[in-house]
RNA sequence: GCUGGCGUAGCUCAACAGGUAGAGCAGCCGAUUUGUAAUCGGCAGGUUGCGGGUUCAAGUCCCAUCGCCAGCUCCA
């Protein structure tokens, strides 16, 4: 407890034997004796409330019902409807889980079990992994403990007492945690045959719990460090009502349908082969989207003053020694020996760009120089971390390096943020988490340089007024950065955009420009990407659109569907007109019934189907079926083409009066 | 990399406790000429990821290896 905090408490608490003042949500003030329990206060307000109570919240802090109240402040009873109830349920359910595991597997040691989004996890050292059958048994035992309705008791104790308890029950992991906690602030929670070290708070009895499902178990290193032994983590989902739990499980199920790996296969966008692990092949349709993303960025490069360059793939190791990569990044690189010379495949573009910059002479008037490069990069990633398109071993980025005078970094970062905004809004990426990554342990460059870089970045991001979080240790090895993260369908965050400040590379490559004073100065490099890895961006885009790409990106934009072979010729005529207008169009001349052709077009997520039969041929029109089922009769083909071209030119997400993509924030 | 799970036809899946691999869709051929999410019939398709082993017999059991999936960790 800080000294300020304890001072406040002394003032507000009025001391032993005095009174404290509780301000209820309706504004009334209740005076109760110091040390009255939350349960007693709830009971004095109403028996129903006391019955529903899970805990109380006093002065912003959630407390057990049994805790004596020792300060004045805003007082609320935490009932199931209260915003903090879920957290309480989740954490208490974690204890419930450990209780059940201890009963069923007496030798199992317990680790930690916090509440997390949607539920909880609990780490155990079981000696062997849990099987799905184990999880079922554990779940059943948990239900039994709920039925027993055991009272949950908070026990404050000394470290010595706690160590004694956990040594006695054979829990060395708990003993280890106790050792790290300062004396005087230690508490345990006991429910009948189970006691666990915990700060609390918890629900008053196990009978309050019950809406949960153990979802899966997986290995997890003790304290998240791979040098530590691996424990078994059980994950559980916990909600207020069975309905919400069911909905959550259904949502997870639905999210699987938008998994980019599944859709990529179904829609024929990309594939993988065991001989090129974690390295995607893009099929024609996937390559179309990929190239359109690049074309999009190229357009904006003109607007934002970037120049595209093309640089080598493989360099003498000398380059990576100079850049520091052989030291800090070696384990992620591919090397080869040719002609008794060591070469490395580039994992990043920056070293090559430095060589290019160094080859010229620059005055302050030439800066900033913004070099963009879509070159393919290769990074060795450990086998367990690769995943679909979101984490691969070869990819290209909308990468660029800005060589700028130190005083113009702020301006450049702000321009970048505008650029990024324009791109993300095109895709309607709304839930973007921004984080400022500060110096990691493993890094190059002196601390004074890091100080400067971190200050400049934070100032720029503050100037935009956007919310952001600071992540110490999350910076690149060569400098601090601002990362932009977007979630995939299953809610896992992925970094897309980034801007990284680098004062080190210009030193290492001895880069300079001539300033107004006629003297050589050191430029600063800003590494930046907006889409980030195009592979990853593609994957995220698939998941956000569910495979329904916006019209301008759809690999096949229009499909002509003749009602029968009799109208193939008319269909071909329409097709030629569409292709002539620059649209990606095909025709379905298979010997199939109309219904089957429509079904196919829908399954392949073609945004526009143009049905042509007797009526259309006679009128010289087409019948438009917009993806999703809307049907519009007798469209004038020229007007339709105009509309489509406009949607492409404006890169609009909706091209025909209605949403074609369902953007989920799950 | 670590822990666990999985790997059968192009795709989705089946095959009792080991008994010698089967279906739908897709593909090919034929018939049908179709009006807004699946026309009918036929044919073809697999050294069960790869390599060992146990067994009279292995998709099934064991070992090893590759790949994929979940998580840990790491990162764009």
XYZ file of C-alpha atoms (C1' of nucleotides) in Angstrom:
742
model
C 0.000 0.000 0.000
C 1.387 3.388 -0.910
C 1.733 6.023 1.746
C -0.795 8.257 -0.005
C -3.315 5.478 -0.023
C -2.836 4.654 3.655
C -3.158 8.305 4.552
C -6.489 8.464 2.768
C -7.701 5.396 4.551
C -6.804 6.725 7.937
C -8.654 9.918 7.188
C -11.727 8.253 5.722
C -11.777 5.220 7.919
C -12.186 7.027 11.224
C -10.286 4.250 12.924
C -11.346 1.279 15.027
C -14.632 1.716 16.772
C -15.620 4.648 14.559
C -18.060 4.889 11.721
C -17.600 4.798 7.986
C -19.865 6.437 5.435
C -21.083 4.375 2.488
C -22.530 6.245 -0.475
C -25.077 3.996 -2.160
C -25.710 4.120 -5.931
C -28.942 6.098 -5.416
C -26.976 8.796 -3.617
C -28.099 8.048 -0.071
C -25.408 7.754 2.537
C -25.353 4.939 5.028
C -23.300 5.116 8.168
C -22.119 1.812 9.555
C -19.606 0.828 12.212
C -16.014 0.374 11.057
C -15.456 -3.285 10.247
C -19.045 -4.120 9.288
C -19.033 -6.807 6.600
C -20.331 -6.246 3.101
C -22.811 -9.044 3.706
C -24.300 -7.250 6.703
C -24.659 -4.015 4.754
C -26.329 -5.821 1.853
C -28.698 -7.534 4.286
C -29.588 -4.210 5.874
C -30.557 -2.862 2.466
C -32.736 -5.829 1.583
C -32.894 -9.608 2.035
C -33.282 -10.204 -1.692
C -30.170 -8.176 -2.375
C -28.247 -10.089 0.276
C -29.326 -13.339 -1.308
C -28.169 -12.283 -4.774
C -24.949 -10.695 -3.560
C -21.654 -12.084 -4.827
C -19.483 -9.399 -3.330
C -19.434 -5.673 -2.782
C -17.602 -2.839 -4.419
C -16.290 -0.123 -2.178
C -14.359 2.879 -3.454
C -13.688 1.165 -6.741
C -12.486 -2.103 -5.231
C -14.403 -5.366 -5.333
C -14.397 -7.164 -1.973
C -15.700 -10.432 -0.589
C -19.023 -10.301 1.212
C -17.240 -11.414 4.360
C -14.600 -8.658 4.255
C -14.899 -6.071 7.034
C -15.366 -2.641 5.500
C -12.721 -0.206 6.674
C -13.164 2.902 4.587
C -15.809 5.303 3.371
C -16.739 5.679 -0.262
C -19.032 4.717 -3.068
C -20.648 1.405 -2.148
C -22.337 -1.078 -4.457
C -23.474 -4.626 -3.951
C -22.122 -6.819 -6.731
C -25.026 -8.949 -7.920
C -24.976 -11.085 -11.077
C -26.161 -8.030 -13.007
C -23.201 -5.929 -11.888
C -20.462 -5.219 -14.411
C -17.840 -6.804 -12.168
C -19.773 -10.010 -11.542
C -18.340 -11.887 -14.520
C -14.756 -11.421 -13.425
C -15.720 -12.763 -10.024
C -17.439 -15.800 -11.535
C -14.508 -16.472 -13.828
C -11.889 -16.320 -11.160
C -13.912 -18.386 -8.703
C -14.576 -20.960 -11.413
C -10.812 -21.249 -11.890
C -10.558 -22.199 -8.211
C -13.459 -24.576 -8.680
C -11.495 -26.250 -11.455
C -8.383 -26.610 -9.318
C -10.538 -27.954 -6.477
C -11.890 -30.664 -8.791
C -8.457 -31.512 -10.176
C -7.025 -31.853 -6.673
C -9.833 -34.236 -5.750
C -9.533 -36.395 -8.858
C -5.764 -36.362 -9.194
C -4.306 -36.069 -5.707
C -0.675 -35.857 -6.808
C -1.202 -32.977 -9.205
C 0.504 -29.712 -8.293
C -1.310 -26.453 -8.870
C 0.161 -23.381 -10.555
C -1.829 -20.250 -11.193
C -5.370 -19.724 -12.429
C -6.456 -16.255 -13.456
C -9.647 -15.013 -15.039
C -9.197 -14.185 -18.710
C -11.399 -12.941 -21.513
C -14.422 -15.229 -21.792
C -13.381 -17.418 -18.883
C -10.301 -18.591 -17.102
C -7.353 -20.922 -17.261
C -5.584 -22.883 -14.584
C -2.058 -24.315 -14.863
C -1.283 -27.697 -13.345
C 1.706 -29.963 -13.113
C -0.058 -33.294 -13.518
C 2.946 -35.466 -14.364
C 1.099 -36.383 -17.547
C -1.094 -34.372 -19.924
C -4.832 -34.193 -19.417
C -6.920 -36.111 -21.900
C -10.317 -34.935 -23.175
C -11.830 -37.626 -20.915
C -9.991 -36.083 -17.955
C -11.549 -32.727 -18.821
C -15.003 -34.302 -18.806
C -14.406 -35.857 -15.423
C -13.034 -32.612 -14.062
C -16.050 -30.734 -15.407
C -18.392 -33.243 -13.759
C -16.546 -32.970 -10.438
C -16.808 -29.184 -10.672
C -20.575 -29.485 -11.041
C -20.588 -31.696 -7.960
C -18.714 -29.086 -5.942
C -21.213 -26.487 -7.132
C -24.031 -28.704 -5.823
C -22.234 -29.029 -2.462
C -22.432 -25.247 -2.186
C -19.285 -25.002 -0.072
C -18.618 -21.736 1.689
C -15.599 -19.824 0.381
C -13.544 -18.338 3.213
C -10.830 -15.716 2.966
C -7.882 -16.283 5.293
C -5.196 -13.700 5.785
C -1.945 -15.178 6.978
C 1.781 -14.755 7.246
C 4.183 -16.015 4.607
C 5.424 -18.686 6.980
C 1.907 -20.015 7.497
C 1.233 -20.062 3.783
C 4.490 -21.833 3.028
C 3.573 -24.428 5.664
C 0.167 -25.024 4.076
C 1.451 -25.404 0.532
C 4.410 -27.509 1.523
C 2.073 -29.775 3.436
C -0.198 -30.272 0.446
C 2.759 -30.752 -1.890
C 2.499 -27.589 -3.977
C 6.039 -26.312 -4.647
C 4.821 -23.929 -7.355
C 2.623 -22.186 -4.805
C 5.501 -22.033 -2.345
C 7.547 -20.363 -5.064
C 4.867 -17.713 -5.596
C 4.490 -17.103 -1.871
C 8.224 -16.470 -1.678
C 7.816 -13.630 -4.174
C 5.012 -11.862 -2.301
C 5.836 -9.164 0.259
C 4.999 -10.013 3.883
C 1.727 -8.721 5.235
C -0.427 -8.791 2.135
C -0.979 -12.504 1.793
C -4.334 -14.213 1.662
C -5.702 -17.637 0.845
C -9.177 -18.797 -0.034
C -10.541 -22.007 1.359
C -13.574 -23.928 0.167
C -14.074 -27.128 2.186
C -11.265 -29.442 1.020
C -9.393 -26.935 -1.127
C -7.222 -23.971 -0.273
C -5.476 -21.713 -2.761
C -3.246 -18.699 -2.516
C -5.231 -15.796 -3.894
C -5.657 -12.077 -3.646
C -9.389 -12.503 -4.233
C -12.107 -11.550 -4.222
C -14.343 -14.566 -4.708
C -18.005 -15.465 -4.665
C -19.261 -16.391 -1.172
C -19.906 -20.046 -1.952
C -19.384 -22.570 -4.729
C -23.140 -22.845 -5.228
C -23.116 -19.453 -6.949
C -21.123 -20.930 -9.839
C -22.104 -23.357 -12.535
C -22.219 -21.728 -15.972
C -18.971 -22.934 -17.447
C -17.458 -25.327 -19.944
C -13.919 -26.655 -19.954
C -12.931 -26.059 -23.551
C -9.445 -27.430 -24.023
C -6.075 -28.043 -22.438
C -2.600 -27.339 -23.768
C 0.964 -27.141 -22.555
C 2.155 -23.858 -21.092
C 5.527 -23.031 -19.611
C 5.607 -22.125 -15.935
C 5.608 -18.325 -15.818
C 5.638 -18.296 -19.631
C 9.358 -19.002 -19.801
C 10.517 -21.845 -22.018
C 13.432 -22.548 -19.684
C 10.893 -23.535 -17.040
C 9.094 -26.877 -16.946
C 5.972 -27.216 -19.004
C 2.684 -27.361 -17.190
C -0.731 -28.337 -18.471
C -3.173 -25.491 -18.818
C -6.913 -26.078 -18.725
C -9.022 -23.412 -20.389
C -12.641 -22.840 -19.476
C -15.358 -20.542 -20.729
C -17.487 -18.870 -18.066
C -20.563 -16.732 -18.532
C -23.440 -15.323 -16.524
C -26.103 -17.475 -18.083
C -26.182 -20.755 -19.931
C -27.609 -18.855 -22.888
C -24.603 -16.549 -23.057
C -22.233 -19.482 -22.703
C -23.997 -21.318 -25.519
C -23.901 -18.184 -27.634
C -20.194 -17.809 -27.000
C -19.523 -21.403 -28.004
C -21.693 -20.939 -31.090
C -19.770 -17.777 -31.934
C -16.505 -19.686 -31.768
C -17.996 -22.323 -34.013
C -19.169 -19.653 -36.474
C -15.756 -18.013 -36.431
C -14.226 -21.235 -37.666
C -16.217 -20.799 -40.855
C -14.331 -17.575 -41.577
C -10.928 -19.016 -40.807
C -8.737 -17.886 -43.705
C -7.128 -21.306 -43.971
C -10.499 -22.908 -44.590
C -11.723 -20.182 -46.933
C -8.414 -20.047 -48.768
C -8.807 -23.692 -49.629
C -12.494 -23.487 -50.453
C -12.134 -20.428 -52.647
C -8.951 -21.596 -54.325
C -6.870 -18.642 -53.141
C -3.706 -20.285 -51.827
C -2.255 -23.574 -50.641
C 0.696 -25.040 -48.782
C 2.930 -27.988 -49.539
C 4.989 -30.004 -47.037
C 8.095 -29.290 -49.084
C 7.786 -25.580 -48.482
C 6.628 -25.422 -44.866
C 4.982 -22.186 -43.797
C 5.422 -20.798 -47.309
C 2.229 -20.180 -49.237
C 1.556 -20.756 -52.919
C -0.909 -18.253 -54.305
C -3.266 -19.656 -56.905
C -4.428 -17.358 -59.703
C -7.347 -15.999 -57.681
C -5.203 -15.382 -54.619
C -2.456 -13.828 -56.706
C -5.022 -11.473 -58.211
C -6.019 -10.154 -54.808
C -2.392 -10.023 -53.681
C -1.383 -7.969 -56.705
C -4.370 -5.674 -56.322
C -3.282 -4.920 -52.778
C 0.142 -3.991 -54.105
C -1.405 -1.863 -56.852
C -3.467 -0.077 -54.213
C -0.355 0.776 -52.222
C 1.498 1.865 -55.360
C -1.252 4.353 -56.123
C -0.963 5.832 -52.670
C 2.824 5.906 -52.835
C 2.508 8.507 -55.565
C 0.197 10.564 -53.413
C 2.364 10.329 -50.297
C 5.697 10.929 -51.975
C 7.302 7.493 -51.953
C 9.619 6.098 -54.628
C 9.637 2.396 -55.331
C 12.928 0.581 -55.678
C 13.953 -2.998 -56.421
C 16.799 -4.542 -54.445
C 18.619 -7.896 -54.216
C 17.445 -10.928 -52.304
C 20.762 -12.393 -51.205
C 23.737 -10.501 -49.825
C 27.221 -11.212 -48.611
C 27.097 -11.800 -44.881
C 29.182 -8.627 -44.549
C 26.016 -6.618 -45.102
C 24.260 -8.302 -42.183
C 27.344 -7.960 -40.010
C 27.278 -4.248 -40.736
C 23.585 -3.948 -39.989
C 23.860 -5.980 -36.809
C 21.577 -8.742 -38.049
C 24.172 -11.505 -37.671
C 24.283 -10.682 -34.012
C 20.728 -9.950 -33.042
C 18.741 -11.691 -35.760
C 20.877 -14.621 -36.832
C 18.542 -17.345 -35.583
C 15.798 -16.074 -37.869
C 17.903 -15.967 -41.034
C 18.765 -18.343 -43.852
C 22.432 -18.614 -44.774
C 24.328 -20.408 -47.510
C 27.889 -20.852 -48.637
C 28.615 -20.342 -52.332
C 32.119 -19.964 -53.805
C 33.452 -20.303 -50.276
C 31.652 -17.101 -49.475
C 28.935 -16.706 -46.837
C 25.651 -15.298 -48.061
C 22.453 -14.494 -46.212
C 18.904 -14.254 -47.555
C 17.478 -10.949 -46.472
C 14.929 -11.010 -43.658
C 14.388 -7.251 -43.948
C 14.896 -4.607 -46.597
C 16.591 -1.986 -44.476
C 20.237 -3.019 -44.877
C 19.941 -3.065 -48.668
C 18.193 0.273 -48.623
C 21.054 1.693 -46.616
C 23.489 0.624 -49.310
C 21.336 2.342 -51.872
C 21.127 5.512 -49.822
C 24.849 5.460 -49.207
C 25.523 5.296 -52.932
C 24.269 8.852 -53.398
C 24.919 12.280 -51.984
C 22.099 14.102 -50.303
C 21.539 17.633 -49.213
C 18.892 18.568 -46.670
C 16.778 19.631 -49.659
C 16.652 16.012 -50.879
C 15.292 14.694 -47.604
C 13.221 12.960 -46.656
C 13.894 10.145 -49.086
C 11.148 7.528 -48.973
C 12.160 4.219 -50.525
C 9.403 1.643 -50.954
C 10.132 -2.011 -51.692
C 7.809 -4.993 -52.109
C 10.689 -7.454 -52.104
C 10.204 -10.985 -50.817
C 11.678 -11.591 -47.403
C 12.582 -14.823 -45.655
C 12.577 -15.314 -41.948
C 13.019 -18.622 -40.245
C 10.221 -19.034 -37.723
C 10.149 -21.867 -35.217
C 7.896 -24.649 -36.418
C 5.389 -24.252 -33.630
C 4.638 -20.614 -34.300
C 3.779 -20.639 -37.977
C 0.130 -20.432 -38.811
C -1.727 -20.193 -42.119
C -1.005 -16.906 -43.842
C -0.778 -14.960 -40.607
C 2.667 -16.255 -39.718
C 4.802 -17.562 -42.562
C 8.470 -17.910 -43.398
C 8.408 -15.984 -46.659
C 6.403 -12.894 -47.337
C 6.571 -9.436 -48.774
C 5.569 -6.191 -47.187
C 4.407 -2.773 -48.243
C 7.731 -1.855 -46.774
C 9.418 1.516 -46.992
C 12.288 3.284 -45.333
C 12.235 6.972 -44.801
C 15.627 8.658 -44.531
C 14.937 11.900 -42.758
C 16.621 14.723 -40.939
C 16.134 14.181 -37.187
C 14.035 17.319 -36.852
C 11.493 16.118 -39.404
C 10.661 12.782 -37.801
C 7.602 14.117 -36.048
C 6.212 15.400 -39.317
C 6.959 12.082 -41.050
C 5.294 10.033 -38.360
C 2.201 12.198 -38.561
C 2.074 11.864 -42.358
C 2.436 8.157 -41.950
C -0.493 8.061 -39.567
C -2.623 9.859 -42.159
C -1.540 7.412 -44.832
C -2.354 4.498 -42.572
C -5.743 5.938 -41.811
C -6.581 6.221 -45.486
C -5.637 2.585 -46.061
C -7.376 1.090 -43.038
C -10.561 3.033 -43.621
C -10.691 1.588 -47.133
C -11.026 -1.834 -45.552
C -13.117 -0.615 -42.615
C -10.654 -1.890 -40.070
C -12.131 -0.134 -37.091
C -10.816 -2.014 -34.115
C -7.147 -1.227 -34.399
C -5.039 -1.432 -31.264
C -2.114 0.940 -31.202
C 0.861 0.218 -29.018
C 4.120 1.977 -28.423
C 6.878 -0.601 -28.085
C 9.844 0.418 -25.986
C 13.375 -0.991 -25.778
C 13.745 -4.762 -25.530
C 16.470 -6.508 -23.579
C 18.212 -7.767 -26.681
C 19.033 -4.633 -28.641
C 21.693 -2.652 -30.446
C 22.734 0.923 -29.730
C 23.398 3.037 -26.651
C 20.646 3.953 -24.202
C 20.873 7.711 -24.914
C 19.904 6.974 -28.505
C 16.963 4.885 -27.333
C 15.855 7.687 -25.028
C 15.665 10.094 -27.950
C 13.883 7.699 -30.247
C 11.247 6.747 -27.684
C 10.529 10.367 -26.868
C 10.048 11.348 -30.497
C 7.662 8.499 -31.239
C 5.553 9.044 -28.182
C 5.295 12.763 -28.918
C 4.075 12.059 -32.460
C 1.502 9.534 -31.395
C 0.262 11.846 -28.663
C -0.177 14.603 -31.239
C -2.705 12.477 -33.103
C -4.848 12.181 -30.005
C -5.377 8.474 -30.581
C -5.569 6.071 -27.674
C -2.538 3.837 -27.365
C -0.844 1.588 -24.874
C 2.808 1.576 -23.906
C 4.495 -1.830 -24.128
C 7.897 -1.870 -22.461
C 10.269 -4.365 -24.034
C 8.175 -4.700 -27.173
C 10.381 -2.577 -29.426
C 12.462 -3.920 -32.329
C 16.072 -4.703 -31.566
C 17.121 -1.578 -33.477
C 14.594 0.903 -32.186
C 11.232 1.706 -30.594
C 8.102 1.398 -32.659
C 4.397 2.016 -32.933
C 2.457 -1.116 -33.833
C -1.042 -1.385 -35.244
C -2.855 -4.601 -34.448
C -6.072 -6.081 -35.776
C -7.771 -9.271 -34.576
C -8.459 -12.335 -36.663
C -11.764 -14.223 -36.677
C -10.919 -16.020 -33.445
C -9.961 -12.804 -31.705
C -6.211 -13.350 -31.844
C -4.376 -10.069 -32.383
C -1.958 -9.679 -35.309
C 0.339 -6.830 -36.057
C -0.241 -5.228 -39.436
C 1.132 -1.716 -39.632
C 4.197 -0.442 -37.860
C 6.496 2.526 -37.794
C 9.874 2.066 -36.217
C 12.378 4.692 -35.385
C 15.992 3.795 -36.074
C 18.980 5.867 -34.983
C 21.297 2.888 -35.168
C 21.440 1.797 -38.797
C 22.509 5.245 -40.033
C 25.417 4.979 -37.591
C 26.309 1.451 -38.610
C 26.289 2.353 -42.306
C 27.761 5.787 -41.697
C 24.973 7.513 -43.611
C 24.891 11.277 -43.908
C 23.472 14.267 -45.660
C 24.661 17.838 -45.894
C 22.584 20.213 -43.803
C 22.004 23.990 -44.133
C 25.186 24.602 -42.177
C 27.209 22.867 -44.897
C 28.242 20.118 -42.513
C 27.547 16.397 -42.755
C 24.699 15.223 -40.529
C 23.320 11.830 -39.651
C 19.844 11.067 -40.994
C 17.314 8.973 -39.099
C 15.640 5.956 -40.651
C 11.963 5.248 -40.190
C 11.010 1.678 -41.033
C 7.336 1.584 -41.829
C 4.618 -0.620 -43.256
C 0.862 -0.229 -43.314
C -0.513 -3.524 -44.535
C 2.588 -5.118 -43.058
C 3.152 -8.595 -44.399
C 0.910 -8.881 -47.457
C 0.422 -12.553 -46.618
C -0.790 -11.756 -43.157
C -2.904 -8.854 -44.338
C -4.509 -11.102 -46.918
C -5.309 -13.647 -44.205
C -6.859 -11.038 -41.929
C -8.785 -9.521 -44.825
C -10.250 -12.934 -45.670
C -11.391 -13.354 -42.089
C -12.891 -9.884 -41.860
C -14.782 -10.251 -45.109
C -15.588 -13.926 -44.698
C -14.220 -14.338 -48.218
C -16.589 -11.741 -49.654
C -13.997 -9.336 -50.925
C -15.033 -5.821 -51.793
C -15.870 -5.527 -55.477
C -12.584 -3.889 -56.425
C -10.620 -6.785 -54.895
C -12.802 -9.733 -55.885
C -10.746 -12.143 -57.987
C -13.805 -12.770 -60.127
C -16.053 -9.752 -60.146
C -18.762 -10.746 -62.568
C -20.000 -14.045 -63.924
C -22.325 -14.290 -66.881
C -24.814 -17.095 -66.410
C -26.770 -18.137 -69.507
C -30.068 -19.810 -68.658
C -29.312 -22.558 -71.171
C -26.860 -23.264 -73.937
C -29.147 -21.438 -76.331
C -28.070 -18.183 -74.783
C -24.362 -18.858 -74.548
C -23.698 -16.793 -77.616
C -25.496 -13.769 -76.212
C -23.669 -14.385 -72.922
C -20.315 -14.374 -74.688
C -21.177 -11.034 -76.188
C -21.908 -9.623 -72.747
C -18.702 -11.188 -71.436
C -16.580 -9.510 -74.121
C -18.139 -6.197 -73.211
C -17.339 -6.712 -69.501
C -13.758 -7.744 -70.147
C -13.406 -4.862 -72.570
C -14.424 -2.556 -69.747
C -11.581 -3.916 -67.626
C -13.671 -6.073 -65.310
C -12.634 -9.527 -64.177
C -15.447 -11.554 -65.687
C -16.173 -15.130 -66.690
C -19.057 -17.056 -68.170
C -20.586 -20.297 -66.931
C -21.382 -22.296 -70.056
C -21.472 -25.661 -68.313
C -24.314 -27.985 -69.133
C -26.127 -27.286 -65.860
C -29.486 -26.011 -64.787
C -29.742 -22.368 -63.840
C -30.171 -23.204 -60.151
C -26.907 -25.109 -60.094
C -25.023 -22.307 -61.808
C -26.445 -19.772 -59.375
C -25.495 -21.971 -56.445
C -21.983 -22.258 -57.742
C -21.618 -18.551 -58.217
C -22.853 -17.944 -54.687
C -20.551 -20.535 -53.167
C -17.603 -19.065 -54.999
C -18.665 -15.670 -53.698
C -18.760 -13.899 -57.040
C -20.156 -10.437 -56.265
C -22.301 -10.147 -59.401
C -24.050 -12.777 -61.467
C -25.537 -11.641 -64.747
C -28.280 -14.025 -65.821
C -29.120 -13.987 -69.518
C -31.971 -15.878 -71.146
C -34.733 -15.293 -73.637
C -36.067 -12.122 -72.039
C -32.674 -10.494 -71.704
C -31.570 -11.423 -75.189
C -34.724 -9.923 -76.693
C -34.437 -6.751 -74.659
C -30.637 -6.545 -74.984
C -30.262 -6.470 -71.197
C -28.995 -8.636 -68.363
C -30.618 -9.719 -65.122
C -28.399 -8.875 -62.196
C -28.150 -11.034 -59.129
C -26.087 -9.385 -56.463
C -24.183 -11.760 -54.186
C -26.381 -12.611 -51.281
C -29.550 -13.163 -53.236
C -30.898 -9.809 -54.353
C -32.262 -9.884 -57.808
C -32.779 -7.037 -60.179
C -34.428 -7.521 -63.510
C -33.522 -6.115 -66.878
C -30.452 -4.078 -66.317
C -28.942 -1.975 -68.991
C -25.493 -3.441 -69.416
C -23.716 -0.155 -70.119
C -25.131 1.531 -67.034
C -24.241 -1.489 -64.972
C -20.672 -1.449 -66.227
C -20.388 2.225 -65.357
C -21.532 1.456 -61.862
C -19.040 -1.362 -61.476
C -16.185 0.716 -62.813
C -17.043 3.411 -60.364
C -16.995 0.938 -57.479
C -13.561 -0.190 -58.597
C -12.219 3.338 -59.042
C -13.427 4.374 -55.611
C -12.511 1.060 -54.019
C -15.840 1.129 -52.296
C -16.722 -1.647 -49.908
C -20.309 -1.703 -51.127
C -20.963 -1.542 -54.775
C -24.658 -2.087 -55.047
C -26.829 -0.486 -52.363
C -26.109 -3.121 -49.811
C -23.281 -4.538 -47.794
C -21.490 -7.364 -49.497
C -19.168 -8.053 -46.626
C -20.200 -8.675 -43.067
C -17.526 -7.144 -40.925
C -17.487 -8.860 -37.623
C -15.628 -7.641 -34.590
C -15.693 -10.995 -32.854
C 11.656 -25.260 -30.304
C 8.269 -27.424 -26.266
C 3.399 -30.162 -24.767
C -0.816 -32.475 -26.710
C -3.972 -33.731 -30.886
C -4.451 -34.907 -36.027
C -2.758 -36.842 -41.141
C -7.447 -42.166 -45.573
C -9.343 -40.151 -53.350
C -8.722 -33.046 -55.689
C -12.448 -31.638 -51.295
C -15.566 -33.253 -46.899
C -15.678 -37.584 -44.285
C -16.478 -43.400 -43.267
C -13.952 -48.291 -42.166
C -16.464 -52.923 -35.214
C -12.197 -55.106 -30.486
C -5.949 -55.616 -36.212
C -8.973 -59.544 -41.179
C -6.782 -56.877 -46.702
C -10.179 -49.330 -48.040
C -15.972 -46.962 -48.817
C -19.503 -42.691 -49.640
C -20.973 -37.728 -51.157
C -19.135 -33.623 -53.841
C -15.585 -32.324 -57.625
C -13.590 -34.804 -62.435
C -14.569 -37.585 -67.151
C -18.513 -39.784 -70.615
C -23.640 -39.829 -72.017
C -28.685 -38.165 -71.700
C -31.378 -33.655 -70.563
C -31.747 -27.476 -72.815
C -33.042 -25.867 -68.178
C -35.458 -18.699 -65.212
C -32.433 -17.297 -59.544
C -28.627 -22.028 -54.036
C -27.583 -28.956 -56.253
C -31.235 -32.821 -63.358
C -30.413 -38.073 -64.119
C -27.293 -42.340 -65.362
C -22.481 -44.421 -66.076
C -17.056 -44.420 -65.535
C -12.642 -43.472 -63.337
C -10.043 -42.114 -58.949
C -6.099 -44.349 -52.923
C 1.477 -48.239 -51.936
C -4.101 -44.813 -45.981
C 2.002 -38.282 -45.297
C 7.014 -40.775 -45.682
C 10.334 -44.804 -43.432
C 11.027 -48.823 -40.188
C 9.053 -52.604 -36.674
C 5.433 -56.216 -34.207
C 1.934 -59.852 -36.429
C -0.326 -65.290 -40.315
C -2.520 -60.374 -41.278
C -1.536 -53.106 -39.995
C -5.469 -47.425 -42.188
C -5.931 -49.587 -37.181
C -0.552 -51.461 -32.535
C 4.890 -49.668 -31.606
C 9.237 -46.475 -33.032
C 11.175 -42.664 -35.961
C 10.372 -38.655 -39.310
C 7.722 -34.753 -42.152
C 3.473 -31.698 -42.230
C -0.918 -29.494 -40.130
C -3.917 -27.834 -35.690
C -4.329 -25.736 -30.376
C -1.520 -23.471 -26.711
C 3.320 -21.828 -24.546
C 7.076 -18.751 -26.494
C 8.431 -15.467 -30.434
C 7.356 -11.953 -34.061
C 5.614 -8.608 -39.602
